[in-house]
Amino acid sequence: LAEIELIIAYYRAIRQVERWLKLGVPLNLLLQRQRQLNKVVGISMRLRRRIEKMASVSQDEHEAIDARTLNERFFAATLEAIEQMNTASMSVFVDKVGNIHGIYTPNGLPDEKILASPHLKKLTEKAICHCSHIDTVKDAGKYDGRLGVMAGIETAHMLADLKKYFNYTPPDIRTDSVLMV
């Protein structure tokens, strides 16, 4: 039942966002009012679930968050981040030093086009970037760096859902825009 509740709450929220965007209402003003925030609570519910899932794969035997670089929980968190990026219609690649990058393009370029080296550089030059980290210090908590990563993935997922379910791309997002996490 919790899963159904989340799906319904998220659908109502994304539908409300789509309506506001079509009316040209500036979202930053709406998000400053509690009444409007209550209408889009489903988005925060899905974001919270992302963070909880990342925390659960990062807990050690004492239930402390411990995803220090290169331990087994770090690798589990890495795989979880990649899975969440894929679910959000992002193309994923790992750079030469091991950083994970997720790229969302509203025009739905195929991965092989996005990840082709010269095209990737040009594509990301003007990207809007959400930058943070998923590794942690021992027991720094479930939000340590991850909130920035998960919020970026949620933003990409919302844009993908607007396109997929409502065939809507916000007008200020050009077809050559790129969101990178």
PDB file of C-alpha atoms in Angstrom:
ATOM      1  CA  LEU A   1       0.000   0.000   0.000  1.00  0.00           C
ATOM      2  CA  ALA A   2       2.865   2.370   0.749  1.00  0.00           C
ATOM      3  CA  GLU A   3       4.139   1.956  -2.812  1.00  0.00           C
ATOM      4  CA  ILE A   4       0.700   2.749  -4.267  1.00  0.00           C
ATOM      5  CA  GLU A   5       0.413   5.782  -1.999  1.00  0.00           C
ATOM      6  CA  LEU A   6       3.799   7.037  -3.192  1.00  0.00           C
ATOM      7  CA  ILE A   7       2.871   6.572  -6.857  1.00  0.00           C
ATOM      8  CA  ILE A   8      -0.418   8.436  -6.433  1.00  0.00           C
ATOM      9  CA  ALA A   9       1.165  11.259  -4.411  1.00  0.00           C
ATOM     10  CA  TYR A  10       3.969  11.614  -6.944  1.00  0.00           C
ATOM     11  CA  TYR A  11       1.577  11.585  -9.914  1.00  0.00           C
ATOM     12  CA  ARG A  12      -0.555  14.314  -8.319  1.00  0.00           C
ATOM     13  CA  ALA A  13       2.553  16.373  -7.589  1.00  0.00           C
ATOM     14  CA  ILE A  14       4.079  16.105 -11.063  1.00  0.00           C
ATOM     15  CA  ARG A  15       0.681  16.827 -12.629  1.00  0.00           C
ATOM     16  CA  GLN A  16       0.417  19.980 -10.480  1.00  0.00           C
ATOM     17  CA  VAL A  17       3.914  21.080 -11.505  1.00  0.00           C
ATOM     18  CA  GLU A  18       2.964  20.555 -15.159  1.00  0.00           C
ATOM     19  CA  ARG A  19      -0.161  22.705 -14.714  1.00  0.00           C
ATOM     20  CA  TRP A  20       1.774  25.507 -13.029  1.00  0.00           C
ATOM     21  CA  LEU A  21       4.460  25.440 -15.718  1.00  0.00           C
ATOM     22  CA  LYS A  22       1.865  25.565 -18.512  1.00  0.00           C
ATOM     23  CA  LEU A  23       0.260  28.584 -16.816  1.00  0.00           C
ATOM     24  CA  GLY A  24       3.664  30.275 -16.678  1.00  0.00           C
ATOM     25  CA  VAL A  25       3.665  30.457 -12.894  1.00  0.00           C
ATOM     26  CA  PRO A  26       7.194  30.936 -11.513  1.00  0.00           C
ATOM     27  CA  LEU A  27       7.876  27.841  -9.416  1.00  0.00           C
ATOM     28  CA  ASN A  28      10.279  29.640  -7.088  1.00  0.00           C
ATOM     29  CA  LEU A  29       7.403  31.836  -5.868  1.00  0.00           C
ATOM     30  CA  LEU A  30       5.036  28.916  -5.434  1.00  0.00           C
ATOM     31  CA  LEU A  31       7.555  26.921  -3.480  1.00  0.00           C
ATOM     32  CA  GLN A  32       7.735  29.670  -0.865  1.00  0.00           C
ATOM     33  CA  ARG A  33       4.111  29.126   0.164  1.00  0.00           C
ATOM     34  CA  GLN A  34       3.085  26.227   2.395  1.00  0.00           C
ATOM     35  CA  ARG A  35      -0.246  25.716   0.611  1.00  0.00           C
ATOM     36  CA  GLN A  36       1.483  25.174  -2.728  1.00  0.00           C
ATOM     37  CA  LEU A  37       4.176  22.994  -1.171  1.00  0.00           C
ATOM     38  CA  ASN A  38       1.472  20.708   0.188  1.00  0.00           C
ATOM     39  CA  LYS A  39       0.301  20.123  -3.393  1.00  0.00           C
ATOM     40  CA  VAL A  40       3.687  18.763  -4.461  1.00  0.00           C
ATOM     41  CA  VAL A  41       4.600  16.692  -1.406  1.00  0.00           C
ATOM     42  CA  GLY A  42       4.831  13.579  -3.593  1.00  0.00           C
ATOM     43  CA  ILE A  43       8.103  14.851  -5.042  1.00  0.00           C
ATOM     44  CA  SER A  44       9.700  15.041  -1.602  1.00  0.00           C
ATOM     45  CA  MET A  45       8.338  11.575  -0.795  1.00  0.00           C
ATOM     46  CA  ARG A  46      10.173  10.070  -3.767  1.00  0.00           C
ATOM     47  CA  LEU A  47      13.343  12.010  -2.950  1.00  0.00           C
ATOM     48  CA  ARG A  48      13.171  10.772   0.632  1.00  0.00           C
ATOM     49  CA  ARG A  49      12.835   7.204  -0.650  1.00  0.00           C
ATOM     50  CA  ARG A  50      15.956   7.683  -2.787  1.00  0.00           C
ATOM     51  CA  ILE A  51      17.928   8.852   0.239  1.00  0.00           C
ATOM     52  CA  GLU A  52      16.603   6.039   2.439  1.00  0.00           C
ATOM     53  CA  LYS A  53      17.554   3.433  -0.172  1.00  0.00           C
ATOM     54  CA  MET A  54      21.062   4.889  -0.446  1.00  0.00           C
ATOM     55  CA  ALA A  55      21.357   4.824   3.357  1.00  0.00           C
ATOM     56  CA  SER A  56      20.186   1.226   3.591  1.00  0.00           C
ATOM     57  CA  VAL A  57      22.866  -0.040   1.184  1.00  0.00           C
ATOM     58  CA  SER A  58      25.506   1.933   3.111  1.00  0.00           C
ATOM     59  CA  GLN A  59      24.863   0.652   6.636  1.00  0.00           C
ATOM     60  CA  ASP A  60      27.432  -1.475   8.379  1.00  0.00           C
ATOM     61  CA  GLU A  61      26.652  -4.277  10.840  1.00  0.00           C
ATOM     62  CA  HIS A  62      26.058  -1.666  13.598  1.00  0.00           C
ATOM     63  CA  GLU A  63      23.613   0.265  11.343  1.00  0.00           C
ATOM     64  CA  ALA A  64      26.010   3.187  11.005  1.00  0.00           C
ATOM     65  CA  ILE A  65      26.322   4.784   7.574  1.00  0.00           C
ATOM     66  CA  ASP A  66      29.799   3.876   6.356  1.00  0.00           C
ATOM     67  CA  ALA A  67      30.444   4.230   2.639  1.00  0.00           C
ATOM     68  CA  ARG A  68      34.034   5.346   2.854  1.00  0.00           C
ATOM     69  CA  THR A  69      35.730   5.252  -0.505  1.00  0.00           C
ATOM     70  CA  LEU A  70      36.389   1.759  -1.803  1.00  0.00           C
ATOM     71  CA  ASN A  71      34.751  -0.243   0.987  1.00  0.00           C
ATOM     72  CA  GLU A  72      31.994  -2.728   0.102  1.00  0.00           C
ATOM     73  CA  ARG A  73      29.211  -0.303   1.090  1.00  0.00           C
ATOM     74  CA  PHE A  74      30.746   2.381  -1.126  1.00  0.00           C
ATOM     75  CA  PHE A  75      30.464   0.005  -4.082  1.00  0.00           C
ATOM     76  CA  ALA A  76      26.850  -0.784  -3.127  1.00  0.00           C
ATOM     77  CA  ALA A  77      26.098   2.969  -2.955  1.00  0.00           C
ATOM     78  CA  THR A  78      27.807   3.448  -6.330  1.00  0.00           C
ATOM     79  CA  LEU A  79      25.642   0.782  -7.938  1.00  0.00           C
ATOM     80  CA  GLU A  80      22.539   2.262  -6.296  1.00  0.00           C
ATOM     81  CA  ALA A  81      23.374   5.738  -7.652  1.00  0.00           C
ATOM     82  CA  ILE A  82      23.883   4.323 -11.150  1.00  0.00           C
ATOM     83  CA  GLU A  83      20.597   2.407 -10.937  1.00  0.00           C
ATOM     84  CA  GLN A  84      18.753   5.535  -9.828  1.00  0.00           C
ATOM     85  CA  MET A  85      20.318   7.555 -12.664  1.00  0.00           C
ATOM     86  CA  ASN A  86      19.232   4.921 -15.183  1.00  0.00           C
ATOM     87  CA  THR A  87      15.696   4.945 -13.762  1.00  0.00           C
ATOM     88  CA  ALA A  88      15.672   8.739 -14.192  1.00  0.00           C
ATOM     89  CA  SER A  89      16.439   8.386 -17.954  1.00  0.00           C
ATOM     90  CA  MET A  90      20.018   9.562 -17.510  1.00  0.00           C
ATOM     91  CA  SER A  91      23.034   8.385 -19.443  1.00  0.00           C
ATOM     92  CA  VAL A  92      25.750   7.296 -17.021  1.00  0.00           C
ATOM     93  CA  PHE A  93      29.512   7.232 -17.384  1.00  0.00           C
ATOM     94  CA  VAL A  94      32.530   7.025 -15.112  1.00  0.00           C
ATOM     95  CA  ASP A  95      35.416   9.400 -15.818  1.00  0.00           C
ATOM     96  CA  LYS A  96      39.146   8.607 -15.709  1.00  0.00           C
ATOM     97  CA  VAL A  97      39.414   9.204 -11.952  1.00  0.00           C
ATOM     98  CA  GLY A  98      36.301   7.224 -11.021  1.00  0.00           C
ATOM     99  CA  ASN A  99      33.659   9.944 -10.698  1.00  0.00           C
ATOM    100  CA  ILE A 100      30.161   8.863 -11.703  1.00  0.00           C
ATOM    101  CA  HIS A 101      28.286  11.257 -13.982  1.00  0.00           C
ATOM    102  CA  GLY A 102      24.645  11.117 -14.987  1.00  0.00           C
ATOM    103  CA  ILE A 103      23.497  13.212 -17.947  1.00  0.00           C
ATOM    104  CA  TYR A 104      19.901  14.042 -18.812  1.00  0.00           C
ATOM    105  CA  THR A 105      19.024  15.587 -22.164  1.00  0.00           C
ATOM    106  CA  PRO A 106      15.419  16.633 -22.811  1.00  0.00           C
ATOM    107  CA  ASN A 107      15.661  15.620 -26.463  1.00  0.00           C
ATOM    108  CA  GLY A 108      16.454  12.026 -25.461  1.00  0.00           C
ATOM    109  CA  LEU A 109      19.759  11.568 -27.250  1.00  0.00           C
ATOM    110  CA  PRO A 110      20.839   7.917 -27.286  1.00  0.00           C
ATOM    111  CA  ASP A 111      23.698   6.952 -24.930  1.00  0.00           C
ATOM    112  CA  GLU A 112      26.127   6.229 -27.768  1.00  0.00           C
ATOM    113  CA  LYS A 113      25.652   9.777 -29.102  1.00  0.00           C
ATOM    114  CA  ILE A 114      25.947  11.397 -25.651  1.00  0.00           C
ATOM    115  CA  LEU A 115      28.977   9.430 -24.575  1.00  0.00           C
ATOM    116  CA  ALA A 116      30.964   9.859 -27.798  1.00  0.00           C
ATOM    117  CA  SER A 117      34.019  11.794 -26.662  1.00  0.00           C
ATOM    118  CA  PRO A 118      33.949  15.006 -28.772  1.00  0.00           C
ATOM    119  CA  HIS A 119      30.175  15.233 -28.462  1.00  0.00           C
ATOM    120  CA  LEU A 120      30.290  14.735 -24.670  1.00  0.00           C
ATOM    121  CA  LYS A 121      32.666  17.653 -24.178  1.00  0.00           C
ATOM    122  CA  LYS A 122      30.533  19.972 -26.294  1.00  0.00           C
ATOM    123  CA  LEU A 123      27.317  18.750 -24.666  1.00  0.00           C
ATOM    124  CA  THR A 124      28.543  19.325 -21.120  1.00  0.00           C
ATOM    125  CA  GLU A 125      30.155  22.744 -21.643  1.00  0.00           C
ATOM    126  CA  LYS A 126      26.878  24.506 -20.803  1.00  0.00           C
ATOM    127  CA  ALA A 127      25.381  21.855 -18.541  1.00  0.00           C
ATOM    128  CA  ILE A 128      23.550  22.673 -15.346  1.00  0.00           C
ATOM    129  CA  CYS A 129      25.451  20.623 -12.783  1.00  0.00           C
ATOM    130  CA  HIS A 130      24.433  19.148  -9.435  1.00  0.00           C
ATOM    131  CA  CYS A 131      27.742  18.250  -7.817  1.00  0.00           C
ATOM    132  CA  SER A 132      28.244  16.374  -4.600  1.00  0.00           C
ATOM    133  CA  HIS A 133      29.438  12.968  -3.392  1.00  0.00           C
ATOM    134  CA  ILE A 134      28.066   9.617  -2.293  1.00  0.00           C
ATOM    135  CA  ASP A 135      31.038   8.453  -0.261  1.00  0.00           C
ATOM    136  CA  THR A 136      30.970   9.349   3.423  1.00  0.00           C
ATOM    137  CA  VAL A 137      33.100   9.562   6.501  1.00  0.00           C
ATOM    138  CA  LYS A 138      32.202   6.938   9.098  1.00  0.00           C
ATOM    139  CA  ASP A 139      28.675   7.604  10.417  1.00  0.00           C
ATOM    140  CA  ALA A 140      28.347  11.096   8.934  1.00  0.00           C
ATOM    141  CA  GLY A 141      24.683  10.371   8.309  1.00  0.00           C
ATOM    142  CA  LYS A 142      22.487   9.561   5.365  1.00  0.00           C
ATOM    143  CA  TYR A 143      22.469  13.117   3.994  1.00  0.00           C
ATOM    144  CA  ASP A 144      26.258  13.582   3.878  1.00  0.00           C
ATOM    145  CA  GLY A 145      26.770  14.646   0.283  1.00  0.00           C
ATOM    146  CA  ARG A 146      24.030  12.365  -0.921  1.00  0.00           C
ATOM    147  CA  LEU A 147      21.255  14.909  -0.659  1.00  0.00           C
ATOM    148  CA  GLY A 148      22.899  16.906  -3.477  1.00  0.00           C
ATOM    149  CA  VAL A 149      23.295  13.838  -5.667  1.00  0.00           C
ATOM    150  CA  MET A 150      19.801  12.480  -5.023  1.00  0.00           C
ATOM    151  CA  ALA A 151      18.187  15.928  -5.517  1.00  0.00           C
ATOM    152  CA  GLY A 152      19.926  16.192  -8.893  1.00  0.00           C
ATOM    153  CA  ILE A 153      18.702  12.752  -9.898  1.00  0.00           C
ATOM    154  CA  GLU A 154      15.185  13.666  -8.739  1.00  0.00           C
ATOM    155  CA  THR A 155      15.284  16.841 -10.856  1.00  0.00           C
ATOM    156  CA  ALA A 156      16.256  14.829 -13.936  1.00  0.00           C
ATOM    157  CA  HIS A 157      13.584  12.240 -13.147  1.00  0.00           C
ATOM    158  CA  MET A 158      10.906  14.951 -12.860  1.00  0.00           C
ATOM    159  CA  LEU A 159      11.913  16.408 -16.237  1.00  0.00           C
ATOM    160  CA  ALA A 160      11.857  12.928 -17.782  1.00  0.00           C
ATOM    161  CA  ASP A 161       8.426  12.233 -16.263  1.00  0.00           C
ATOM    162  CA  LEU A 162       7.011  15.533 -17.529  1.00  0.00           C
ATOM    163  CA  LYS A 163       8.160  14.537 -21.019  1.00  0.00           C
ATOM    164  CA  LYS A 164       7.113  10.875 -20.766  1.00  0.00           C
ATOM    165  CA  TYR A 165       3.686  11.195 -19.147  1.00  0.00           C
ATOM    166  CA  PHE A 166       2.526  14.634 -20.269  1.00  0.00           C
ATOM    167  CA  ASN A 167       4.653  15.195 -23.401  1.00  0.00           C
ATOM    168  CA  TYR A 168       5.743  18.432 -21.801  1.00  0.00           C
ATOM    169  CA  THR A 169       9.145  20.097 -21.676  1.00  0.00           C
ATOM    170  CA  PRO A 170       9.284  23.351 -19.686  1.00  0.00           C
ATOM    171  CA  PRO A 171       9.667  26.275 -22.111  1.00  0.00           C
ATOM    172  CA  ASP A 172      12.935  27.568 -20.618  1.00  0.00           C
ATOM    173  CA  ILE A 173      14.569  24.194 -21.249  1.00  0.00           C
ATOM    174  CA  ARG A 174      15.995  24.193 -24.733  1.00  0.00           C
ATOM    175  CA  THR A 175      16.373  20.925 -26.596  1.00  0.00           C
ATOM    176  CA  ASP A 176      20.170  21.300 -26.285  1.00  0.00           C
ATOM    177  CA  SER A 177      20.008  21.766 -22.494  1.00  0.00           C
ATOM    178  CA  VAL A 178      21.790  19.247 -20.346  1.00  0.00           C
ATOM    179  CA  LEU A 179      21.427  18.419 -16.677  1.00  0.00           C
ATOM    180  CA  MET A 180      24.452  16.685 -15.184  1.00  0.00           C
ATOM    181  CA  VAL A 181      24.765  15.037 -11.776  1.00  0.00           C
TER     182      VAL A 181
END
